[in-house]
JSON list of C-alpha atoms in Angstrom, two decimals:
[
{"chain": "A", "resi": 1, "resn": "MET", "atom": "CA", "xyz": [115.78, -92.79, 124.74]},
{"chain": "A", "resi": 2, "resn": "THR", "atom": "CA", "xyz": [118.68, -93.50, 122.93]},
{"chain": "A", "resi": 3, "resn": "ILE", "atom": "CA", "xyz": [122.06, -94.63, 124.31]},
{"chain": "A", "resi": 4, "resn": "SER", "atom": "CA", "xyz": [123.14, -91.19, 122.37]},
{"chain": "A", "resi": 5, "resn": "GLN", "atom": "CA", "xyz": [121.17, -89.43, 124.56]},
{"chain": "A", "resi": 6, "resn": "ILE", "atom": "CA", "xyz": [122.56, -91.00, 127.50]},
{"chain": "A", "resi": 7, "resn": "GLU", "atom": "CA", "xyz": [126.26, -90.42, 126.42]},
{"chain": "A", "resi": 8, "resn": "TYR", "atom": "CA", "xyz": [125.54, -86.64, 125.74]},
{"chain": "A", "resi": 9, "resn": "PHE", "atom": "CA", "xyz": [124.01, -86.48, 129.07]},
{"chain": "A", "resi": 10, "resn": "MET", "atom": "CA", "xyz": [126.69, -88.13, 130.96]},
{"chain": "A", "resi": 11, "resn": "SER", "atom": "CA", "xyz": [129.35, -86.06, 128.85]},
{"chain": "A", "resi": 12, "resn": "CYS", "atom": "CA", "xyz": [127.70, -82.57, 129.80]},
{"chain": "A", "resi": 13, "resn": "VAL", "atom": "CA", "xyz": [127.58, -84.01, 133.63]},
{"chain": "A", "resi": 14, "resn": "SER", "atom": "CA", "xyz": [131.12, -84.79, 133.44]},
{"chain": "A", "resi": 15, "resn": "LEU", "atom": "CA", "xyz": [132.58, -81.77, 131.79]},
{"chain": "A", "resi": 16, "resn": "LEU", "atom": "CA", "xyz": [129.66, -79.45, 133.35]},
{"chain": "A", "resi": 17, "resn": "SER", "atom": "CA", "xyz": [129.38, -77.92, 129.73]},
{"chain": "A", "resi": 18, "resn": "PHE", "atom": "CA", "xyz": [127.54, -78.22, 126.68]},
{"chain": "A", "resi": 19, "resn": "LYS", "atom": "CA", "xyz": [130.48, -77.04, 124.48]},
{"chain": "A", "resi": 20, "resn": "LYS", "atom": "CA", "xyz": [132.91, -79.49, 125.88]},
{"chain": "A", "resi": 21, "resn": "ALA", "atom": "CA", "xyz": [130.12, -82.29, 125.42]},
{"chain": "A", "resi": 22, "resn": "ALA", "atom": "CA", "xyz": [129.73, -81.15, 121.89]},
{"chain": "A", "resi": 23, "resn": "ASP", "atom": "CA", "xyz": [133.60, -81.43, 121.39]},
{"chain": "A", "resi": 24, "resn": "VAL", "atom": "CA", "xyz": [133.70, -84.64, 122.59]},
{"chain": "A", "resi": 25, "resn": "HIS", "atom": "CA", "xyz": [131.10, -85.87, 120.47]},
{"chain": "A", "resi": 26, "resn": "TYR", "atom": "CA", "xyz": [132.11, -84.05, 117.36]},
{"chain": "A", "resi": 27, "resn": "THR", "atom": "CA", "xyz": [128.73, -82.59, 117.06]},
{"chain": "A", "resi": 28, "resn": "SER", "atom": "CA", "xyz": [127.18, -78.80, 117.57]},
{"chain": "A", "resi": 29, "resn": "VAL", "atom": "CA", "xyz": [125.95, -77.46, 121.11]},
{"chain": "A", "resi": 30, "resn": "SER", "atom": "CA", "xyz": [122.68, -77.37, 119.47]},
{"chain": "A", "resi": 31, "resn": "THR", "atom": "CA", "xyz": [122.41, -80.96, 119.11]},
{"chain": "A", "resi": 32, "resn": "ILE", "atom": "CA", "xyz": [123.48, -81.65, 122.67]},
{"chain": "A", "resi": 33, "resn": "SER", "atom": "CA", "xyz": [120.72, -79.37, 123.97]},
{"chain": "A", "resi": 34, "resn": "ARG", "atom": "CA", "xyz": [118.09, -80.57, 121.83]},
{"chain": "A", "resi": 35, "resn": "GLN", "atom": "CA", "xyz": [118.71, -84.20, 122.58]},
{"chain": "A", "resi": 36, "resn": "ILE", "atom": "CA", "xyz": [118.97, -83.48, 126.75]},
{"chain": "A", "resi": 37, "resn": "ALA", "atom": "CA", "xyz": [115.61, -81.38, 126.19]},
{"chain": "A", "resi": 38, "resn": "SER", "atom": "CA", "xyz": [113.99, -84.59, 124.37]},
{"chain": "A", "resi": 39, "resn": "LEU", "atom": "CA", "xyz": [115.23, -86.97, 127.15]},
{"chain": "A", "resi": 40, "resn": "GLU", "atom": "CA", "xyz": [113.89, -84.58, 130.28]},
{"chain": "A", "resi": 41, "resn": "ALA", "atom": "CA", "xyz": [110.62, -84.38, 128.61]},
{"chain": "A", "resi": 42, "resn": "GLU", "atom": "CA", "xyz": [110.49, -88.02, 127.91]},
{"chain": "A", "resi": 43, "resn": "LEU", "atom": "CA", "xyz": [111.67, -88.48, 131.61]},
{"chain": "A", "resi": 44, "resn": "GLY", "atom": "CA", "xyz": [109.28, -85.81, 132.74]},
{"chain": "A", "resi": 45, "resn": "VAL", "atom": "CA", "xyz": [112.24, -84.30, 134.99]},
{"chain": "A", "resi": 46, "resn": "GLN", "atom": "CA", "xyz": [114.94, -81.37, 134.68]},
{"chain": "A", "resi": 47, "resn": "LEU", "atom": "CA", "xyz": [118.16, -83.29, 134.64]},
{"chain": "A", "resi": 48, "resn": "LEU", "atom": "CA", "xyz": [120.23, -79.95, 134.06]},
{"chain": "A", "resi": 49, "resn": "VAL", "atom": "CA", "xyz": [120.09, -76.45, 135.00]},
{"chain": "A", "resi": 50, "resn": "ARG", "atom": "CA", "xyz": [121.31, -74.25, 132.06]},
{"chain": "A", "resi": 51, "resn": "ASP", "atom": "CA", "xyz": [123.00, -70.64, 132.02]},
{"chain": "A", "resi": 52, "resn": "THR", "atom": "CA", "xyz": [125.09, -69.16, 129.69]},
{"chain": "A", "resi": 53, "resn": "HIS", "atom": "CA", "xyz": [128.35, -70.11, 131.39]},
{"chain": "A", "resi": 54, "resn": "LYS", "atom": "CA", "xyz": [127.92, -73.12, 133.26]},
{"chain": "A", "resi": 55, "resn": "VAL", "atom": "CA", "xyz": [125.63, -76.32, 133.62]},
{"chain": "A", "resi": 56, "resn": "ALA", "atom": "CA", "xyz": [124.55, -77.56, 137.39]},
{"chain": "A", "resi": 57, "resn": "VAL", "atom": "CA", "xyz": [123.05, -81.08, 137.83]},
{"chain": "A", "resi": 58, "resn": "THR", "atom": "CA", "xyz": [119.49, -81.27, 139.20]},
{"chain": "A", "resi": 59, "resn": "GLU", "atom": "CA", "xyz": [119.10, -84.12, 141.97]},
{"chain": "A", "resi": 60, "resn": "ALA", "atom": "CA", "xyz": [117.18, -86.08, 139.48]},
{"chain": "A", "resi": 61, "resn": "GLY", "atom": "CA", "xyz": [120.05, -85.47, 137.22]},
{"chain": "A", "resi": 62, "resn": "LYS", "atom": "CA", "xyz": [122.09, -86.89, 140.04]},
{"chain": "A", "resi": 63, "resn": "LEU", "atom": "CA", "xyz": [120.18, -90.28, 140.14]},
{"chain": "A", "resi": 64, "resn": "PHE", "atom": "CA", "xyz": [119.81, -90.29, 136.46]},
{"chain": "A", "resi": 65, "resn": "PHE", "atom": "CA", "xyz": [123.83, -90.20, 136.24]},
{"chain": "A", "resi": 66, "resn": "LEU", "atom": "CA", "xyz": [124.15, -93.11, 138.63]},
{"chain": "A", "resi": 67, "resn": "ARG", "atom": "CA", "xyz": [121.73, -95.27, 136.51]},
{"chain": "A", "resi": 68, "resn": "SER", "atom": "CA", "xyz": [123.34, -94.23, 133.35]},
{"chain": "A", "resi": 69, "resn": "GLN", "atom": "CA", "xyz": [126.69, -95.14, 134.53]},
{"chain": "A", "resi": 70, "resn": "THR", "atom": "CA", "xyz": [124.97, -98.89, 134.97]},
{"chain": "A", "resi": 71, "resn": "ILE", "atom": "CA", "xyz": [123.11, -99.00, 131.49]},
{"chain": "A", "resi": 72, "resn": "LEU", "atom": "CA", "xyz": [126.10, -97.86, 129.43]},
{"chain": "A", "resi": 73, "resn": "GLY", "atom": "CA", "xyz": [128.08, -100.34, 131.42]},
{"chain": "A", "resi": 74, "resn": "GLU", "atom": "CA", "xyz": [125.72, -103.30, 130.56]},
{"chain": "A", "resi": 75, "resn": "MET", "atom": "CA", "xyz": [125.37, -102.22, 126.97]},
{"chain": "A", "resi": 76, "resn": "SER", "atom": "CA", "xyz": [129.15, -101.99, 126.73]},
{"chain": "A", "resi": 77, "resn": "GLN", "atom": "CA", "xyz": [129.05, -105.67, 127.97]},
{"chain": "A", "resi": 78, "resn": "TYR", "atom": "CA", "xyz": [126.25, -106.84, 125.72]},
{"chain": "A", "resi": 79, "resn": "ARG", "atom": "CA", "xyz": [128.33, -105.25, 122.43]},
{"chain": "A", "resi": 80, "resn": "SER", "atom": "CA", "xyz": [131.15, -106.83, 123.56]},
{"chain": "A", "resi": 81, "resn": "ASN", "atom": "CA", "xyz": [129.27, -110.13, 123.97]},
{"chain": "A", "resi": 82, "resn": "LEU", "atom": "CA", "xyz": [127.65, -109.79, 120.41]},
{"chain": "A", "resi": 83, "resn": "ILE", "atom": "CA", "xyz": [131.23, -109.37, 119.18]},
{"chain": "A", "resi": 84, "resn": "SER", "atom": "CA", "xyz": [132.72, -112.38, 120.63]},
{"chain": "A", "resi": 85, "resn": "ILE", "atom": "CA", "xyz": [129.98, -114.39, 119.28]},
{"chain": "A", "resi": 86, "resn": "GLY", "atom": "CA", "xyz": [130.52, -113.04, 115.93]},
{"chain": "A", "resi": 87, "resn": "LYS", "atom": "CA", "xyz": [127.09, -111.43, 115.53]},
{"chain": "A", "resi": 88, "resn": "LEU", "atom": "CA", "xyz": [128.49, -107.78, 115.49]},
{"chain": "A", "resi": 89, "resn": "PRO", "atom": "CA", "xyz": [131.44, -106.41, 113.74]},
{"chain": "A", "resi": 90, "resn": "PRO", "atom": "CA", "xyz": [133.81, -104.87, 115.97]},
{"chain": "A", "resi": 91, "resn": "ASP", "atom": "CA", "xyz": [133.82, -101.06, 114.57]},
{"chain": "A", "resi": 92, "resn": "GLU", "atom": "CA", "xyz": [129.78, -100.99, 114.32]},
{"chain": "A", "resi": 93, "resn": "LYS", "atom": "CA", "xyz": [127.83, -99.47, 117.03]},
{"chain": "A", "resi": 94, "resn": "PRO", "atom": "CA", "xyz": [124.40, -100.40, 117.13]},
{"chain": "A", "resi": 95, "resn": "GLU", "atom": "CA", "xyz": [121.63, -97.75, 117.75]},
{"chain": "A", "resi": 96, "resn": "LEU", "atom": "CA", "xyz": [119.76, -98.64, 120.36]},
{"chain": "A", "resi": 97, "resn": "HIS", "atom": "CA", "xyz": [116.15, -97.32, 121.96]},
{"chain": "A", "resi": 98, "resn": "ILE", "atom": "CA", "xyz": [115.11, -97.71, 125.33]},
{"chain": "A", "resi": 99, "resn": "ALA", "atom": "CA", "xyz": [111.37, -97.30, 126.10]},
{"chain": "A", "resi": 100, "resn": "THR", "atom": "CA", "xyz": [110.61, -95.68, 129.22]},
{"chain": "A", "resi": 101, "resn": "TYR", "atom": "CA", "xyz": [107.15, -96.22, 130.81]},
{"chain": "A", "resi": 102, "resn": "SER", "atom": "CA", "xyz": [105.65, -94.99, 133.96]},
{"chain": "A", "resi": 103, "resn": "ASN", "atom": "CA", "xyz": [104.35, -98.30, 134.45]},
{"chain": "A", "resi": 104, "resn": "ASP", "atom": "CA", "xyz": [107.07, -100.84, 134.52]},
{"chain": "A", "resi": 105, "resn": "SER", "atom": "CA", "xyz": [104.85, -103.94, 135.19]},
{"chain": "A", "resi": 106, "resn": "MET", "atom": "CA", "xyz": [105.30, -105.15, 131.42]},
{"chain": "A", "resi": 107, "resn": "TYR", "atom": "CA", "xyz": [109.06, -106.04, 132.75]},
{"chain": "A", "resi": 108, "resn": "ARG", "atom": "CA", "xyz": [108.00, -108.39, 135.27]},
{"chain": "A", "resi": 109, "resn": "ILE", "atom": "CA", "xyz": [110.64, -111.44, 135.15]},
{"chain": "A", "resi": 110, "resn": "MET", "atom": "CA", "xyz": [108.89, -114.80, 135.64]},
{"chain": "A", "resi": 111, "resn": "VAL", "atom": "CA", "xyz": [111.03, -116.55, 138.15]},
{"chain": "A", "resi": 112, "resn": "ASP", "atom": "CA", "xyz": [109.54, -120.27, 137.43]},
{"chain": "A", "resi": 113, "resn": "MET", "atom": "CA", "xyz": [109.77, -120.79, 133.90]}
]
């Protein structure tokens, strides 16, 4: 998944509209729809229920929304840190891909280093 996909999802949930989310991100409704569908496929869950006039958030979508707030907050802080140490120009937004795995054992942290 990408940060952009998370941002698109967050906008859809906040605005309850693919059209309004597309307007906010200066992109098309079809781009938003494809990116959300790709995110749902990668996660293996339906996040949003769509019909022609509205968007509803599933239980899985509500959980992902809460986690997404944390993810985006952490990434914003990381970006600020990179800018403050001179490793990233202030006007640059790096592309980030987050891998999702059913087995997160590869992310175990060694406490006694």
